Amino acid sequence: MVADKGKKQKVGEKVENLDNGLSLSMEKLQEIQDELEKINEEASDKVLEVEQKYSEIRKPIYQKRNEIIKHIPDFWLTAFSSHPVIGELLTAEDQKIFKFLTSIEVEDSKDVKSGYTVTFSFKPNPYFEDTKLTKSYTFHEDGTTKITATPIKWKEGMEIHNGVTNEKKGNKRPPQEESFFTMFVETQQKDEEIDDMRDEVAELFKEDIWPDPLSYFNNQIAEDEEIEDGDCEDEESDDSQDDDKEQDGDEDGDEEDEE
């Protein structure tokens, strides 16, 4: 019995020593992790400083780009339509309206991580009075996002509901199809899934379209050219088959004459 008690005491001491050693290792590990977190935060701050610096440097270049784009018909509509997500969201009416779009601009807040604003500029059009539509996202430290948008001043009879203008209600379109412009001006959170999708669309304009719209524009042009080339090849194939048939017919006629 005394021997058993001695064994139990030694086992208990080993476990206690093991627990103390593990606890000490965990404390040291946490200290290392805290040190890494501090360095990561410093790195993030430095990256933001660099991003803010180059954001200002890029501004005049973006302005030059917009001036050139104004001379290219339907540039932005073509680029939007080529984007795999945005292109699927545009209704027929949206596409008509975007034909009047002259420029798009994405501007980061002075503190880059605190938000950004997307601005669409239009020439006079039959749909609304506005020449500029903006939507701003402000990110707060508590994780919430404040969204503000320009209310669209629609011209009489031209307001869009579910992708169709009042004037076009005769066109049957699925009621769940939402116009980009209805989505753009919406700021109240009603459906979490829809809100997430809307936020994603704004992010796509910021991260995909705005930095390099030319790649999407060229992609659409290339696709159109491929379709045209395919149509030409089909026509050439049909013409070739017709020529073969005519030649066969002539040969049959010659054989009959010989007989």
Coordinates of C-alpha atoms in Angstrom, one line a residue:
M1 CA 0.0 0.0 0.0
V2 CA 2.8 2.4 0.9
A3 CA 4.6 1.6 -2.4
D4 CA 1.4 2.3 -4.3
K5 CA 1.1 5.7 -2.6
G6 CA 4.7 6.5 -3.5
K7 CA 4.1 5.7 -7.2
K8 CA 0.9 7.8 -7.3
Q9 CA 2.8 10.7 -5.7
K10 CA 5.6 10.5 -8.3
V11 CA 3.1 10.3 -11.2
G12 CA 1.3 13.4 -9.8
E13 CA 4.5 15.3 -9.6
K14 CA 5.3 14.4 -13.3
V15 CA 1.9 15.5 -14.4
E16 CA 2.2 18.8 -12.5
N17 CA 5.7 19.4 -13.9
L18 CA 4.4 18.6 -17.4
D19 CA 1.4 21.0 -16.9
N20 CA 3.8 23.7 -15.7
G21 CA 6.1 23.2 -18.6
L22 CA 3.2 23.3 -21.1
S23 CA 1.7 26.4 -19.5
L24 CA 5.1 28.1 -19.7
S25 CA 5.5 27.1 -23.4
M26 CA 2.0 28.5 -24.2
E27 CA 2.8 31.8 -22.5
K28 CA 6.0 32.1 -24.4
L29 CA 4.2 31.2 -27.7
Q30 CA 1.6 33.8 -27.0
E31 CA 4.3 36.4 -26.4
I32 CA 5.8 35.6 -29.8
Q33 CA 2.4 35.7 -31.5
D34 CA 1.7 39.1 -29.9
E35 CA 5.1 40.3 -31.2
L36 CA 4.2 39.1 -34.7
E37 CA 0.8 40.8 -34.5
K38 CA 2.5 44.1 -33.6
I39 CA 4.8 43.8 -36.6
N40 CA 1.9 42.9 -38.9
E41 CA 0.0 46.0 -37.8
E42 CA 3.1 48.2 -38.4
A43 CA 3.5 46.6 -41.8
S44 CA -0.2 47.2 -42.6
D45 CA 0.1 50.9 -41.7
K46 CA 3.2 51.2 -43.9
V47 CA 1.4 49.5 -46.8
L48 CA -1.5 52.0 -46.3
E49 CA 0.8 54.9 -46.4
V50 CA 2.3 53.7 -49.6
E51 CA -1.1 53.0 -51.1
Q52 CA -2.3 56.5 -50.1
K53 CA 0.7 58.1 -51.7
Y54 CA 0.3 56.2 -55.0
S55 CA -3.5 56.8 -55.0
E56 CA -2.8 60.5 -55.3
I57 CA -0.1 59.9 -58.0
R58 CA -2.6 57.8 -60.0
K59 CA -5.4 60.5 -60.0
P60 CA -4.2 62.7 -62.9
I61 CA -3.5 59.6 -64.9
Y62 CA -7.0 58.3 -64.4
Q63 CA -8.3 61.7 -65.5
K64 CA -6.3 61.5 -68.7
R65 CA -7.7 58.0 -69.3
N66 CA -11.2 59.2 -68.8
E67 CA -10.7 62.0 -71.3
I68 CA -9.6 59.5 -74.0
I69 CA -12.4 57.0 -73.1
K70 CA -15.0 59.7 -73.8
H71 CA -14.1 59.5 -77.5
I72 CA -14.7 55.7 -77.7
P73 CA -18.4 54.9 -78.3
D74 CA -20.0 52.6 -75.6
F75 CA -16.6 52.0 -74.0
W76 CA -17.9 51.5 -70.5
L77 CA -21.0 49.6 -71.5
T78 CA -18.8 47.2 -73.5
A79 CA -16.4 46.7 -70.6
F80 CA -19.3 46.2 -68.1
S81 CA -20.9 43.6 -70.4
S82 CA -17.7 41.7 -70.7
H83 CA -17.3 41.3 -66.9
P84 CA -18.4 37.8 -65.9
V85 CA -20.5 39.0 -63.0
I86 CA -21.5 42.6 -63.8
G87 CA -22.4 41.6 -67.4
E88 CA -25.0 39.1 -66.1
L89 CA -26.6 41.7 -63.8
L90 CA -27.3 44.4 -66.4
T91 CA -30.9 44.4 -67.8
A92 CA -31.8 45.5 -71.3
E93 CA -32.9 48.9 -69.9
D94 CA -29.6 49.2 -67.9
Q95 CA -27.7 48.8 -71.1
K96 CA -29.6 51.5 -72.8
I97 CA -28.9 53.9 -69.9
F98 CA -25.2 53.1 -69.8
K99 CA -24.9 54.2 -73.4
F100 CA -25.1 57.7 -72.0
L101 CA -22.3 57.0 -69.4
T102 CA -19.2 59.2 -70.0
S103 CA -17.0 58.3 -67.1
I104 CA -16.7 56.3 -63.9
E105 CA -14.4 57.2 -61.0
V106 CA -13.5 55.3 -57.9
E107 CA -12.0 57.5 -55.1
D108 CA -10.6 56.1 -51.9
S109 CA -11.1 58.0 -48.7
K110 CA -8.1 59.9 -47.4
D111 CA -7.6 57.0 -45.0
V112 CA -7.7 54.3 -47.6
K113 CA -9.0 51.6 -45.2
S114 CA -12.0 53.7 -44.1
G115 CA -13.9 53.5 -47.4
Y116 CA -14.4 54.7 -51.0
T117 CA -16.8 56.4 -53.4
V118 CA -18.0 55.2 -56.8
T119 CA -19.1 58.0 -59.2
F120 CA -20.9 57.5 -62.5
S121 CA -21.0 60.6 -64.8
F122 CA -23.6 60.8 -67.6
K123 CA -24.3 63.1 -70.5
P124 CA -27.9 64.4 -70.8
N125 CA -30.3 61.5 -71.3
P126 CA -34.0 60.7 -71.6
Y127 CA -34.0 58.7 -68.3
F128 CA -33.0 61.0 -65.4
E129 CA -32.0 64.6 -64.6
D130 CA -28.8 63.8 -62.8
T131 CA -25.4 64.0 -64.5
K132 CA -23.6 62.3 -61.6
L133 CA -24.6 59.3 -59.5
T134 CA -22.5 58.4 -56.5
K135 CA -22.4 55.7 -53.9
S136 CA -20.1 55.9 -50.9
Y137 CA -19.0 53.2 -48.4
T138 CA -17.6 54.2 -45.0
F139 CA -16.2 51.4 -42.9
H140 CA -16.3 52.0 -39.1
E141 CA -14.0 50.4 -36.6
D142 CA -16.8 48.5 -35.0
G143 CA -17.3 46.6 -38.2
T144 CA -20.4 48.4 -39.5
T145 CA -20.6 50.0 -42.9
K146 CA -22.4 53.3 -43.6
I147 CA -23.8 53.5 -47.2
T148 CA -24.9 56.7 -48.9
A149 CA -26.1 57.1 -52.4
T150 CA -27.5 59.8 -54.8
P151 CA -31.3 59.6 -55.1
I152 CA -32.0 59.4 -58.8
K153 CA -34.3 62.1 -60.2
W154 CA -36.1 60.1 -62.9
K155 CA -37.8 61.9 -65.7
E156 CA -41.6 61.5 -65.9
G157 CA -42.5 57.9 -66.9
M158 CA -38.9 56.7 -67.1
E159 CA -38.4 55.4 -63.5
I160 CA -37.1 51.8 -63.6
H161 CA -38.9 49.1 -61.6
N162 CA -37.5 45.6 -61.6
G163 CA -35.4 46.2 -64.7
V164 CA -38.3 47.8 -66.7
T165 CA -39.2 51.5 -67.1
N166 CA -42.7 52.5 -66.5
E167 CA -42.9 53.2 -70.2
K168 CA -41.9 49.6 -71.0
K169 CA -44.2 47.7 -68.7
G170 CA -45.7 45.9 -71.6
N171 CA -42.4 43.9 -71.9
K172 CA -42.7 40.8 -69.8
R173 CA -39.6 40.4 -67.7
P174 CA -39.2 38.2 -64.6
P175 CA -40.2 40.3 -61.6
Q176 CA -37.2 39.2 -59.6
E177 CA -34.8 40.9 -62.1
E178 CA -33.5 44.0 -60.4
S179 CA -32.2 47.0 -62.3
F180 CA -28.6 48.0 -61.5
F181 CA -29.9 51.5 -60.9
T182 CA -32.4 50.3 -58.3
M183 CA -29.7 48.4 -56.6
F184 CA -27.2 51.3 -56.9
V185 CA -29.3 53.8 -55.0
E186 CA -30.5 51.4 -52.3
T187 CA -28.9 52.1 -49.0
Q188 CA -31.3 50.4 -46.5
Q189 CA -30.5 46.8 -45.5
K190 CA -33.5 44.6 -46.1
D191 CA -32.2 41.2 -47.1
E192 CA -28.7 40.2 -45.9
E193 CA -28.0 38.0 -49.0
I194 CA -29.0 40.7 -51.4
D195 CA -27.0 43.3 -49.5
D196 CA -23.9 41.1 -49.7
M197 CA -24.4 40.8 -53.4
R198 CA -24.8 44.6 -53.8
D199 CA -21.6 45.2 -51.8
E200 CA -19.8 42.7 -53.9
V201 CA -20.9 44.5 -57.1
A202 CA -19.5 47.8 -55.8
E203 CA -16.3 46.0 -54.9
L204 CA -16.1 44.6 -58.4
F205 CA -16.2 48.0 -59.9
K206 CA -13.5 49.1 -57.5
E207 CA -11.2 46.2 -57.8
D208 CA -11.8 44.9 -61.3
I209 CA -13.3 47.4 -63.7
W210 CA -11.7 50.7 -62.4
P211 CA -8.0 49.6 -62.4
D212 CA -8.1 48.1 -65.9
P213 CA -11.3 48.6 -68.0
L214 CA -9.3 48.2 -71.2
S215 CA -8.8 44.4 -70.6
Y216 CA -12.6 43.9 -70.3
F217 CA -13.3 46.1 -73.3
N218 CA -10.7 44.2 -75.5
N219 CA -12.0 40.9 -74.3
Q220 CA -15.5 41.7 -75.5
I221 CA -14.2 43.0 -78.8
A222 CA -12.2 39.8 -79.2
E223 CA -15.3 37.7 -78.5
D224 CA -17.3 39.6 -81.1
E225 CA -14.5 39.1 -83.7
E226 CA -14.4 35.4 -82.9
I227 CA -18.2 35.2 -83.5
E228 CA -17.9 37.1 -86.7
D229 CA -15.0 34.8 -87.9
G230 CA -17.1 31.8 -87.0
D231 CA -20.0 33.2 -89.1
C232 CA -17.7 33.8 -92.0
E233 CA -16.3 30.3 -91.8
D234 CA -19.9 28.9 -91.8
E235 CA -20.8 31.0 -94.8
E236 CA -17.7 29.8 -96.6
S237 CA -18.5 26.2 -95.8
D238 CA -22.0 26.6 -97.1
D239 CA -20.7 28.2 -100.3
S240 CA -18.2 25.4 -100.7
Q241 CA -20.9 22.8 -100.3
D242 CA -23.1 24.6 -102.8
D243 CA -20.3 24.7 -105.3
D244 CA -19.7 20.9 -104.8
K245 CA -23.3 20.2 -105.4
E246 CA -23.3 22.3 -108.6
Q247 CA -20.2 20.5 -109.8
D248 CA -21.8 17.1 -109.2
G249 CA -24.9 18.2 -111.0
D250 CA -22.8 19.3 -114.0
E251 CA -20.9 16.0 -114.1
D252 CA -24.2 14.0 -114.0
G253 CA -25.5 16.1 -116.9
D254 CA -22.4 15.4 -118.9
E255 CA -22.7 11.7 -118.4
E256 CA -26.4 11.8 -119.6
D257 CA -25.4 13.7 -122.7
E258 CA -22.7 11.0 -123.5
E259 CA -25.3 8.3 -123.2

